[in-house]
XYZ file of C-alpha atoms in Angstrom:
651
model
C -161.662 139.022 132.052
C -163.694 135.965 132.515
C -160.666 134.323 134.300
C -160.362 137.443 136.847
C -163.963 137.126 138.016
C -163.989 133.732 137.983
C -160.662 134.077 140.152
C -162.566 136.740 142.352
C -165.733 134.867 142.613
C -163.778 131.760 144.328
C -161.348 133.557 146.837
C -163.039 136.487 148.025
C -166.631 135.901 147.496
C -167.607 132.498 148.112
C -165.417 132.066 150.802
C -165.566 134.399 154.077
C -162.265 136.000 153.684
C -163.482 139.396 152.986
C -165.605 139.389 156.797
C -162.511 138.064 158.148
C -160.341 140.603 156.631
C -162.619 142.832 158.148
C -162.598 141.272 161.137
C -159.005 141.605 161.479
C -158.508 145.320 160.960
C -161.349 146.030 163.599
C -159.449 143.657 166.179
C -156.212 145.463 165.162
C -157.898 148.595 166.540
C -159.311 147.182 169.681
C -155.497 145.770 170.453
C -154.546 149.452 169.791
C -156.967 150.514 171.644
C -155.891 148.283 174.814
C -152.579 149.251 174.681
C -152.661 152.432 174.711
C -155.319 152.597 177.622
C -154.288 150.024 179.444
C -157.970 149.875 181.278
C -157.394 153.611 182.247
C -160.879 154.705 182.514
C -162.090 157.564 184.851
C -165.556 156.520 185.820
C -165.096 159.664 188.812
C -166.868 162.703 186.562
C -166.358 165.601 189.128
C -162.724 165.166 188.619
C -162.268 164.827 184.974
C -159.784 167.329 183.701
C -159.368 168.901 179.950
C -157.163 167.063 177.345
C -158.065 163.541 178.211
C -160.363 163.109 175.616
C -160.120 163.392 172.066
C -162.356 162.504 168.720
C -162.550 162.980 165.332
C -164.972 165.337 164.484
C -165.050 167.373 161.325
C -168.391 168.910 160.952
C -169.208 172.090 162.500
C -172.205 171.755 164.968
C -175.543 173.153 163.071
C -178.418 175.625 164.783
C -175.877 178.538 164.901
C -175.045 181.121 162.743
C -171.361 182.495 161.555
C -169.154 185.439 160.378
C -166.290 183.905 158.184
C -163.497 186.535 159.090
C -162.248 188.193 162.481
C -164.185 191.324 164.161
C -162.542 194.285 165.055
C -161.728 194.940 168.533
C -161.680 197.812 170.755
C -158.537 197.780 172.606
C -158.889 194.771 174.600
C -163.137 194.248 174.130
C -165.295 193.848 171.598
C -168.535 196.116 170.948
C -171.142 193.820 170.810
C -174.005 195.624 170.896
C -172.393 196.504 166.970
C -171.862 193.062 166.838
C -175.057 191.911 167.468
C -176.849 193.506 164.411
C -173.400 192.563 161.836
C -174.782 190.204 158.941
C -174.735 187.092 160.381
C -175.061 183.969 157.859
C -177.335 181.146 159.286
C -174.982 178.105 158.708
C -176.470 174.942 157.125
C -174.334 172.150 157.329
C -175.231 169.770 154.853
C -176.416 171.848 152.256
C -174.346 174.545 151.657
C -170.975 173.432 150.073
C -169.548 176.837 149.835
C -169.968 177.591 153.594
C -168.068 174.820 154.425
C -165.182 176.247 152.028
C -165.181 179.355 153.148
C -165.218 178.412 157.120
C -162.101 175.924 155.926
C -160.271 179.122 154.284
C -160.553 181.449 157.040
C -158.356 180.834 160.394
C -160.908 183.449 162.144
C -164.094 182.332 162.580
C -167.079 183.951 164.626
C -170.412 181.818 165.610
C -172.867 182.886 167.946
C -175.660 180.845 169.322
C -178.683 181.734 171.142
C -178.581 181.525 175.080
C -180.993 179.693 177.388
C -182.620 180.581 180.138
C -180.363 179.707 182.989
C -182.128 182.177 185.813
C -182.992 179.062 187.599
C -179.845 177.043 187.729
C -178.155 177.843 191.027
C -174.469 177.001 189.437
C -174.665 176.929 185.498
C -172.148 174.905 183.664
C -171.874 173.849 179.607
C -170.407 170.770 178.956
C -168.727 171.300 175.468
C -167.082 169.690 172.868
C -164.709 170.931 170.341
C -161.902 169.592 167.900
C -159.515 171.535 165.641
C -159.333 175.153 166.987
C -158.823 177.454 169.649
C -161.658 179.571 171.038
C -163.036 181.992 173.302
C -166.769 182.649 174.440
C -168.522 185.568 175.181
C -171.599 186.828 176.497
C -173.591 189.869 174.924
C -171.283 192.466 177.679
C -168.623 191.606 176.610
C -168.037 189.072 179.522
C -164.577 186.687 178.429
C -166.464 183.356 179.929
C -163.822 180.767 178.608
C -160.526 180.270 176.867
C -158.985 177.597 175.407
C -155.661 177.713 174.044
C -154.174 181.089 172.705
C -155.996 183.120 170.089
C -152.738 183.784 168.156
C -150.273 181.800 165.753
C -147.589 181.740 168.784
C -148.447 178.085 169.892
C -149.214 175.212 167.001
C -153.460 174.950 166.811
C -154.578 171.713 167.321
C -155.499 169.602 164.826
C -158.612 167.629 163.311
C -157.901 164.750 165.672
C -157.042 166.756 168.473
C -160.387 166.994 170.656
C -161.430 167.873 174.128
C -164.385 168.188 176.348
C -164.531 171.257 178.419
C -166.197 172.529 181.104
C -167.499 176.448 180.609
C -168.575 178.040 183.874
C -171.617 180.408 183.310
C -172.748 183.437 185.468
C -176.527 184.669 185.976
C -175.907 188.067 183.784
C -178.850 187.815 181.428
C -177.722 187.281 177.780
C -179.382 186.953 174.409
C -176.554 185.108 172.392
C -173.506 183.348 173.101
C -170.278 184.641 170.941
C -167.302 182.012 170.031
C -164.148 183.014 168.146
C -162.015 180.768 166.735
C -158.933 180.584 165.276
C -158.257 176.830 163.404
C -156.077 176.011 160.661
C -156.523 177.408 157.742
C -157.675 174.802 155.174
C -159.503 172.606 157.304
C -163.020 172.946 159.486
C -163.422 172.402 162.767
C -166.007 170.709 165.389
C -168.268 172.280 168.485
C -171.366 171.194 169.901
C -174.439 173.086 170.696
C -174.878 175.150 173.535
C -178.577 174.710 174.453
C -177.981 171.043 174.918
C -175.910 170.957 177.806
C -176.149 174.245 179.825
C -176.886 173.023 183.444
C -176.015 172.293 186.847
C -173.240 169.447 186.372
C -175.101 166.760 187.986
C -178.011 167.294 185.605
C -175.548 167.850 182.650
C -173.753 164.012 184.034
C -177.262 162.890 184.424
C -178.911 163.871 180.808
C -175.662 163.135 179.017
C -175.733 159.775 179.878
C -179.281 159.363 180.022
C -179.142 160.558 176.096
C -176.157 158.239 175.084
C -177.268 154.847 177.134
C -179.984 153.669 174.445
C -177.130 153.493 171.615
C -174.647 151.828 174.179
C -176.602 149.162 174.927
C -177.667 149.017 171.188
C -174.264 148.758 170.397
C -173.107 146.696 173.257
C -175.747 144.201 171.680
C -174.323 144.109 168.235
C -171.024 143.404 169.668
C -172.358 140.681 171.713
C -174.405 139.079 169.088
C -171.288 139.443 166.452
C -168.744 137.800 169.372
C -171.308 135.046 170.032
C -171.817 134.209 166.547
C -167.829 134.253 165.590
C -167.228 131.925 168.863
C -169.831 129.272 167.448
C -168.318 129.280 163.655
C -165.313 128.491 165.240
C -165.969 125.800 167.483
C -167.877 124.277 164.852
C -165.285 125.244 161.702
C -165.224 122.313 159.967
C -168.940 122.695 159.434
C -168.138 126.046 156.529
C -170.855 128.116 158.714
C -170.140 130.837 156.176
C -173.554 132.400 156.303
C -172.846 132.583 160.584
C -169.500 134.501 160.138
C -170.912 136.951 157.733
C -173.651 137.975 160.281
C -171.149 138.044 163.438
C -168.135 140.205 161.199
C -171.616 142.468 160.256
C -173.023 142.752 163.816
C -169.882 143.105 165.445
C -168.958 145.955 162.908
C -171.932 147.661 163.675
C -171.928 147.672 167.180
C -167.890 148.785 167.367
C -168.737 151.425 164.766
C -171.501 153.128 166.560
C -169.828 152.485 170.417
C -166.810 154.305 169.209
C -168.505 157.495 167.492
C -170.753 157.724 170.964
C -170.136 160.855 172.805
C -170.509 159.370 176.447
C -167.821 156.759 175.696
C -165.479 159.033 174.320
C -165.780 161.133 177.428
C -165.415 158.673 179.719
C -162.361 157.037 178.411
C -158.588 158.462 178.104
C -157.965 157.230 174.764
C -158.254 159.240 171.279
C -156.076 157.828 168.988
C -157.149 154.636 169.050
C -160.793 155.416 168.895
C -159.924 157.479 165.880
C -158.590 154.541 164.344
C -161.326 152.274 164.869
C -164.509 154.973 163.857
C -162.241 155.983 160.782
C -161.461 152.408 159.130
C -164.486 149.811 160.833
C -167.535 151.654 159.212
C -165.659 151.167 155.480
C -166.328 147.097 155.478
C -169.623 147.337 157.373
C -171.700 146.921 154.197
C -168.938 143.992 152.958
C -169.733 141.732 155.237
C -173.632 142.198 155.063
C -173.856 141.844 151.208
C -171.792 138.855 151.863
C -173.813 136.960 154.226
C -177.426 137.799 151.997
C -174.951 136.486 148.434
C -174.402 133.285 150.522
C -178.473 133.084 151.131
C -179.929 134.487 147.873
C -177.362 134.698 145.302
C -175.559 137.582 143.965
C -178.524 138.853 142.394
C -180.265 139.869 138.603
C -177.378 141.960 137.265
C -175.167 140.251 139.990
C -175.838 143.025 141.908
C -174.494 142.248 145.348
C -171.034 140.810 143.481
C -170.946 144.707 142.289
C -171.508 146.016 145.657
C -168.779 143.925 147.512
C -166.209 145.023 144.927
C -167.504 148.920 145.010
C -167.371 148.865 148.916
C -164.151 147.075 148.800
C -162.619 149.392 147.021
C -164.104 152.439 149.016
C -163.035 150.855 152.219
C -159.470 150.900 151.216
C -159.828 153.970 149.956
C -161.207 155.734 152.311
C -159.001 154.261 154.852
C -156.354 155.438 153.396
C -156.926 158.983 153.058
C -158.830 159.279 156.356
C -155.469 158.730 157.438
C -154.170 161.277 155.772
C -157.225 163.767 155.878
C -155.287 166.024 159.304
C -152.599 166.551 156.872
C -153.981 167.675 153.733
C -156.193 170.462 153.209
C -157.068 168.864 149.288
C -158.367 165.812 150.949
C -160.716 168.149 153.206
C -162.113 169.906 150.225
C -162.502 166.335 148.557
C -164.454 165.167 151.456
C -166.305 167.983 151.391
C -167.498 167.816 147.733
C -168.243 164.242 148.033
C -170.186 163.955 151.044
C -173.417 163.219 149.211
C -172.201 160.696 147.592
C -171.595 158.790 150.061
C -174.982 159.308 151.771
C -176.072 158.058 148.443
C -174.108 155.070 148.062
C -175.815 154.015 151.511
C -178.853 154.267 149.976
C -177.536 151.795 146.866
C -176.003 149.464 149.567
C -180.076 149.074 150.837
C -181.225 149.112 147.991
C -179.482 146.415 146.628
C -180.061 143.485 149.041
C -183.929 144.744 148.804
C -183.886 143.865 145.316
C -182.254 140.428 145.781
C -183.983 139.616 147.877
C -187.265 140.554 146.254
C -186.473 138.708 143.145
C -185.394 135.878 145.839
C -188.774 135.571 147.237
C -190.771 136.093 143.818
C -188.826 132.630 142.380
C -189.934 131.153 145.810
C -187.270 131.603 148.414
C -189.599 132.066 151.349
C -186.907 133.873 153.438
C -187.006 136.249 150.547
C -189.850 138.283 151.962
C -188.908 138.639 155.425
C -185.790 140.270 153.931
C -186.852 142.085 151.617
C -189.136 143.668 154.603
C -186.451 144.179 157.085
C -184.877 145.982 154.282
C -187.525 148.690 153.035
C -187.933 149.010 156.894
C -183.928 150.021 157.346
C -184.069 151.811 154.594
C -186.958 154.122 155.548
C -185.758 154.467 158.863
C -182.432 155.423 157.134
C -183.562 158.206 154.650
C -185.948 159.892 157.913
C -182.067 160.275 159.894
C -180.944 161.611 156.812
C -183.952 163.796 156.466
C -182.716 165.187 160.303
C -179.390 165.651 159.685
C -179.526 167.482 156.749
C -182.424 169.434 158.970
C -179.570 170.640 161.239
C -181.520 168.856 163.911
C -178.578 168.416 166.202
C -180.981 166.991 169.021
C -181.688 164.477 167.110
C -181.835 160.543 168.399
C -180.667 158.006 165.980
C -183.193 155.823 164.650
C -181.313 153.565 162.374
C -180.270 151.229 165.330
C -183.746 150.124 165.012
C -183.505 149.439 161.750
C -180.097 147.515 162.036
C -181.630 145.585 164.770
C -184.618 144.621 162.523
C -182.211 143.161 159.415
C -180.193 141.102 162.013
C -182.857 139.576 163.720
C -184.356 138.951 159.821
C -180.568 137.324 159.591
C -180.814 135.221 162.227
C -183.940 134.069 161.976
C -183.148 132.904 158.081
C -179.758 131.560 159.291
C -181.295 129.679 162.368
C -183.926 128.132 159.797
C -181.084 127.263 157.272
C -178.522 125.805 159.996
C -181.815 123.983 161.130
C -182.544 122.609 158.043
C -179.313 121.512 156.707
C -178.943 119.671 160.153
C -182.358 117.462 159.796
C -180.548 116.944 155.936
C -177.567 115.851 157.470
C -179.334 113.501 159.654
C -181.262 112.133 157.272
C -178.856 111.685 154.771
C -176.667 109.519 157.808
C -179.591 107.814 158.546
C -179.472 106.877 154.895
C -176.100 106.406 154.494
C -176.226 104.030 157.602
C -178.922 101.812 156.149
C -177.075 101.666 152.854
C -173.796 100.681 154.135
C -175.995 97.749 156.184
C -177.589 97.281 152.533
C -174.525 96.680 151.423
C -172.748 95.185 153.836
C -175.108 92.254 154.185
C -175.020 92.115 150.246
C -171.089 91.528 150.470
C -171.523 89.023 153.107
C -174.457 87.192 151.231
C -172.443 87.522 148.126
C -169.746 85.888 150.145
C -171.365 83.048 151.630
C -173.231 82.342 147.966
C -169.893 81.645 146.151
C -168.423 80.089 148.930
C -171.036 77.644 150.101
C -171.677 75.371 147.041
C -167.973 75.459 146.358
C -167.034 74.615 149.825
C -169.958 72.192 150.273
C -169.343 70.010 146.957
C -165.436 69.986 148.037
C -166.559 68.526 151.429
C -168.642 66.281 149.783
C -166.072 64.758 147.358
C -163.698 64.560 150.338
C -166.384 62.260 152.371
C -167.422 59.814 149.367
C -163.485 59.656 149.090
C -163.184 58.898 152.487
C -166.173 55.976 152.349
C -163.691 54.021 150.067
C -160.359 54.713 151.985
C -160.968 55.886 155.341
C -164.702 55.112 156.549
C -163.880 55.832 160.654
C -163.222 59.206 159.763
C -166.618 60.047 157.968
C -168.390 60.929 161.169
C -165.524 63.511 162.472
C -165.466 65.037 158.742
C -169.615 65.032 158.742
C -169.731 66.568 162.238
C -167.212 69.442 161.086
C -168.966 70.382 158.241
C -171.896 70.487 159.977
C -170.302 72.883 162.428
C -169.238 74.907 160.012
C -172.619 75.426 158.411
C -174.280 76.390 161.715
C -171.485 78.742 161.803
C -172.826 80.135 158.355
C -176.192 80.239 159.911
C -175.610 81.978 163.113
C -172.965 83.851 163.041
C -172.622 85.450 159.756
C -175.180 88.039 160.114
C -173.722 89.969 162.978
C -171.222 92.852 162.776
C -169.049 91.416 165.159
C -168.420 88.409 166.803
C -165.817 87.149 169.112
C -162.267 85.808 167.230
C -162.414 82.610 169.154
C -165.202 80.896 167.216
C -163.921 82.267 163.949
C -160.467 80.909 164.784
C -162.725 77.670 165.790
C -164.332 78.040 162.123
C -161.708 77.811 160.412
C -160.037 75.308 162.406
C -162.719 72.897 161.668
C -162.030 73.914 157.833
C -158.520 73.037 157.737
C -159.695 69.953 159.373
C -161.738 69.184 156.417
C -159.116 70.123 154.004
C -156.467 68.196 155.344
C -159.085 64.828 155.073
C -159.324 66.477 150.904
C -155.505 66.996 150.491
C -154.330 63.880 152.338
C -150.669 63.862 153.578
C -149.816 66.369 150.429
C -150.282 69.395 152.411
C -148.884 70.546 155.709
C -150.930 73.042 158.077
C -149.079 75.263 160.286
C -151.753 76.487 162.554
C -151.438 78.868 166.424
C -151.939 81.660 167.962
C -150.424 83.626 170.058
C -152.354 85.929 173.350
C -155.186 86.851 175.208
C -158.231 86.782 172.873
C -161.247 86.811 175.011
C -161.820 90.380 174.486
C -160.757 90.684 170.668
C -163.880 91.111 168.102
C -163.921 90.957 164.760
C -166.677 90.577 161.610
C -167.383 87.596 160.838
C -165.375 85.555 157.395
C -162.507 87.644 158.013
C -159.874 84.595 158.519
C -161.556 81.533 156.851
C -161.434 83.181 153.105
C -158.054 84.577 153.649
C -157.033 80.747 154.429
C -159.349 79.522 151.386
C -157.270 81.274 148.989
C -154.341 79.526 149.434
C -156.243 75.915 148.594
C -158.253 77.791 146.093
C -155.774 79.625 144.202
C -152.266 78.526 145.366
C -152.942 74.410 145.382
C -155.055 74.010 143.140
C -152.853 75.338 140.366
C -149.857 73.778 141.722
C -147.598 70.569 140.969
C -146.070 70.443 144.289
C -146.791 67.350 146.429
C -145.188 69.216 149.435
C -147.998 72.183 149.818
C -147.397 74.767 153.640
C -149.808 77.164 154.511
C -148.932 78.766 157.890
C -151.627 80.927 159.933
C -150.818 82.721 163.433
C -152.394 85.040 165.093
C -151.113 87.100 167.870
C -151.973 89.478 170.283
C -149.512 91.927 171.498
C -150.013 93.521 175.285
C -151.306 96.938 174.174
C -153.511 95.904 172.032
C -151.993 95.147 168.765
C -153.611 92.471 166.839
C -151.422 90.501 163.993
C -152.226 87.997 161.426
C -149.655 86.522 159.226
C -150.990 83.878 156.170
C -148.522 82.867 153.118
C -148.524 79.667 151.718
C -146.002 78.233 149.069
C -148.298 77.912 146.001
C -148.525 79.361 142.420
C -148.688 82.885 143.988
C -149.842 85.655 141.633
C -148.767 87.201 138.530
C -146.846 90.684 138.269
C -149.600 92.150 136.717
C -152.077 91.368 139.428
C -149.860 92.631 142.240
C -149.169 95.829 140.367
C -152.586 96.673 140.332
C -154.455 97.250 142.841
C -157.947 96.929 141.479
C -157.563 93.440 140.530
C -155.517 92.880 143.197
C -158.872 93.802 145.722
C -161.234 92.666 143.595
C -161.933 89.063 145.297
C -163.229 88.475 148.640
C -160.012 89.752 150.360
C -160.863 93.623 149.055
C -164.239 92.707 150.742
C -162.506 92.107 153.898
C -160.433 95.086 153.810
C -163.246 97.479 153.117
C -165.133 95.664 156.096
C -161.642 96.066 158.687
C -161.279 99.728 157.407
C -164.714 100.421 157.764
C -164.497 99.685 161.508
C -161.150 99.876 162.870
C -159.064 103.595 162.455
C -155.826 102.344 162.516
C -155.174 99.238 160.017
C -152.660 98.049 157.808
C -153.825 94.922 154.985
C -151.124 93.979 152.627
C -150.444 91.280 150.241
C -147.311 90.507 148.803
C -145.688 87.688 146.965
C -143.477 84.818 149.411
C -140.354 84.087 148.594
C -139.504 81.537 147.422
C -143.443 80.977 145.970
C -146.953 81.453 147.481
C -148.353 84.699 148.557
C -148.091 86.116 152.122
C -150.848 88.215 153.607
C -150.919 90.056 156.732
C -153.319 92.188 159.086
C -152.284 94.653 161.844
C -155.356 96.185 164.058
C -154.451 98.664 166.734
C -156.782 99.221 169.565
C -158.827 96.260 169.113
C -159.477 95.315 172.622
C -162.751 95.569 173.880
C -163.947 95.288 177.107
C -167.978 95.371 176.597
C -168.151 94.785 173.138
C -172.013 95.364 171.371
C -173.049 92.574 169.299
C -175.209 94.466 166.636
C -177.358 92.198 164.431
C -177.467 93.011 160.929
């Protein structure tokens, strides 16, 4: 068990694949969405037509009252003045279970709904909006006002994802209530909106219903805006692991698509149901997955590892629930399900706020200072949330949503907290290259010091001894051997303590070196030294070539019986660039065991040098490799090393 969360822990909740999954299945909606519509939007209202518009809507509308069975008619009419006074059964739509069922059951259905005043309106319309059934309206005469669809089993009745808006002409003949039969299938419910909201002139009903519906547009354009914004940025900067970043842009961006595709105005202004079914029936199921993702990456999963808990129960209710939402038009079972469980679902909203406000709370108290403003933003959403639950289960069906603000609160509270953390893991960053600059210089000059310490008493005393040897057998060529060494000791004392300096005076170093070790080694060793190209614009640190040579006598002579001692050194410089330097010498070489492993194999001066090339240059190659038939052989390849305007940094 400890294995599986452990396994669960590192693929789905540390990392952002979760969001992203989410992520995914909105975007597969929105492609659905364009496909299907291909930008076919009627913006021209006065001409919209029936059937063009459809939504998935399975509640019936509240402030009405209903008759769950079919009234007798007379001949072709209906007495309504009987009617009227008939036991009619005020329909609460939340809290009454058993209405619910037995609306479902019955394929007649009668609601009435009180009429408004419409004396005044020179050309009375209702804009209305119905899913799932058939229906006619009436007026207290008797008056057939509108028909959609026929009002018998000879044609199939449309189903739970079948919607339309209509328009229902009115006339001026006073009325007291407004009569609607409908015949649905029997098993499931059916949707229609309330009359009193939209019985007008048409350019007053165009006017209000947009007017009513713009505030959660542009809410919900915002989210989406915010969410896109957000995902763009983790991208760019990917390599960065903004994980916190995509966790509020998949949350945002869920949000907004949510809400824009359950609004009323946008559904009636575009010719595309299915797809819009799709996306309101699948996006709201990862909604809270994302958000408890994004506040696990900030505070932790929690006492109790709460918010781990509430990833894996929304996880499982998105799938879920996306699966039988699917399948909810085909099954009466899954209607009745729905129906039964509908509270707990408005509960387990509650338990998703709930949650992060007690993370965060227990975040804050151990001294997270974003704790707080979380932990705010959250009691705030989740009072704003229980007061719209409050109205719906009021039947309130005027009722303006007021969780946007909330929503709008925790991802400001989000951003803010991510803005601060982005902020201050860049000044960390900084810092900690500032840092790592000045230690590599540390170190750098260490090496270098390190490097001139063992070689200048070695190479001093050698020069020395070469000079008193030369007193005895060569005296005219003291002053040529003092003036080298003294050239090579100013080199030591100006030049070693830059980062770069220009190959001609270290090839001119190291010339005057050999010089001095061909006085030391008389006529026993022979120097093979040229070059090859254009180096005026070639840079390199300095003591790059002179220990590489120093080896050989070092190492390779030193050890050696040979009288007949070759070191060879060219350098060359290849037209694009391509620097080359080739060293072997015919000495004692080095053992099998040194050349087969590498950390002995660096561990002189030369592993200094090739930390030093690396360090600077992207694309090197340093090898060493035994000559044949003795000796050692050591080469350097530098691409790109030209420089035009070199910078001569001081250490």
């Amino acid at each position: 068990m400890e294995k599986i969360t452990d396994w669960l822990r590192s693929y789905l909740l540390d990392k952002p694949y979760l969001s992203i999954f989410a992520l995914f299945i909105s975007l597969i909606g929105i492609l659905l969405f364009v496909a299907q519509t291909y930008f076919n939007v009627n913006l021209w209202f006065e001409h919209r037509t029936p059937k063009e518009t459809s939504h998935h809507y399975i509640n019936i509308t509240a402030d009405s009252e209903y008759i769950a069975h079919d009234l007798e008619a007379t001949g072709d009419s209906y007495d309504f003045k009987k009617i009227k006074y008939l036991n009619w059964r005020t329909l609460k739509l939340w809290a009454d279970t058993n209405d619910l069922q037995e609306i479902a059951q019955n394929s007649y259905i009668w609601m009435r709904f009180e009429a408004k005043n419409i004396d005044q309106i020179p050309d009375p319309y209702c804009l209305v909006e119905h899913v799932g059934a058939n229906f006619q309206v009436f007026n207290d005469s008797g008056e057939l006002l509108f028909q959609s669809g026929k009002m018998d089993f000879s044609e199939k009745l449309p189903s739970q994802l079948q919607g339309e808006f209509s328009w229902i002409k009115l006339n001026h003949i006073p009325t007291e209530y407004y009569y609607v039969r409908f015949l649905h299938r029997e098993g499931f419910l059916f949707g229609f909106t309330a009359f009193d909201n939209r019985i007008d002139s048409q350019s007053s009903i165009y006017k209000n219903f947009a007017k009513i519906n713009l505030l959660p547009i542009i809410f919900s354009s915002f989210f989406i805006v915010v969410g896109t914004l957000c995902a763009l940025v983790y991208f760019i900067e990917y390599k960065k692991k903004y994980y916190k970043l995509i966790d509020l842009a998949i949350f945002s961006f869920l949000v907004g698509l949510t809400e824009i595709t359950r609004n009323h105005f946008i559904r009636f202004i575009l010719d595309n149901s299915e797809a819009l079914i799709l996306i309101s029936m699948i996006v709201p199921n990862f909604v809270f997955i994302s958000m408890h993702s994004g506040l696990r990456r900030l505070f932790g999963a929690g006492k109790w590892n709460i918010l781990n808990i509430l990833i894996y129960i929304n996880l499982a209710m998105a799938i879920f629930n996306s699966i039988l939402g699917l399948q909810i038009d085909r099954s009466p079972e899954l209607l009745q399900f729905f129906i039964q469980v509908r509270f707990f679902f408005i509960s387990l909203t509650i338990i998703n706020i709930l949650g992060p406000i007690i993370v965060s709370y227990h975040a804050w108290r151990k001294g997270d200072e974003l704790g707080l403003g979380h932990c705010i933003s959250f009691i705030i959403v989740l009072f704003l949330v229980i007061i719209e639950i409050y109205i719906t289960l009021s039947n309130d069906s005027s009722r303006i949503p007021v969780t946007y603000w909330g929503i709008l609160i925790g991802v400001f509270a989000q951003g803010l907290s991510l803005e601060k953390s982005i902020f201050s893991n860049g000044q960390q960053i900084q810092e900690y290259k500032a840092t790592l600059l000045k230690a590599e210089k540390s170190l750098k000059e260490a090496q270098l010091k390190t490097l001139q310490s063992k070689m200048s008493p070695h190479y001093l005393f050698n020069s020395l001894n070469t000079i008193h040897a030369l007193h005895k057998t060569k005296p005219e060529l003291i002053g040529d051997a003092i003036l080298r060494l003294a050239n090579n000791y100013r080199y030591f004392m100006d030049k070693t303590d830059r980062d770069l300096i220009p190959f001609e005076e270290e090839w001119e170093f190291t010339d005057d070196y050999l010089h001095l070790q061909k006085l030391r080694f008389y006529d026993t060793v022979r120097i093979e030294f040229r070059k090859e190209g254009d180096f005026k614009n070639v840079f390199l640190p300095p003591l790059v070539l002179q220990p590489i040579v120093e080896n050989s006598f070092k190492h390779g002579f030193r050890t050696s019986a040979k009288s007949n001692w070759l070191i060879h050194i060219k350098a060359s410089l290849t037209p694009e660039g391509k620097f080359q330097l080739l060293v072997y010498d015919n000495g004692a070489g080095l053992s099998k065991e040194i050349l087969s492993n590498p950390n002995k194999l660096w561990e002189r001066s030369l592993g200094n040098i090739k930390e030093r090339i690396e360090h600077l240059y992207e694309k090197t190659h340093f090898e060493i490799v035994q000559n044949f038939p003795s000796g050692v052989r050591i080469s350097l390849e530098i691409e790109d090393i030209i420089s035009e305007s070199p910078i001569l940094l001081n250490s």
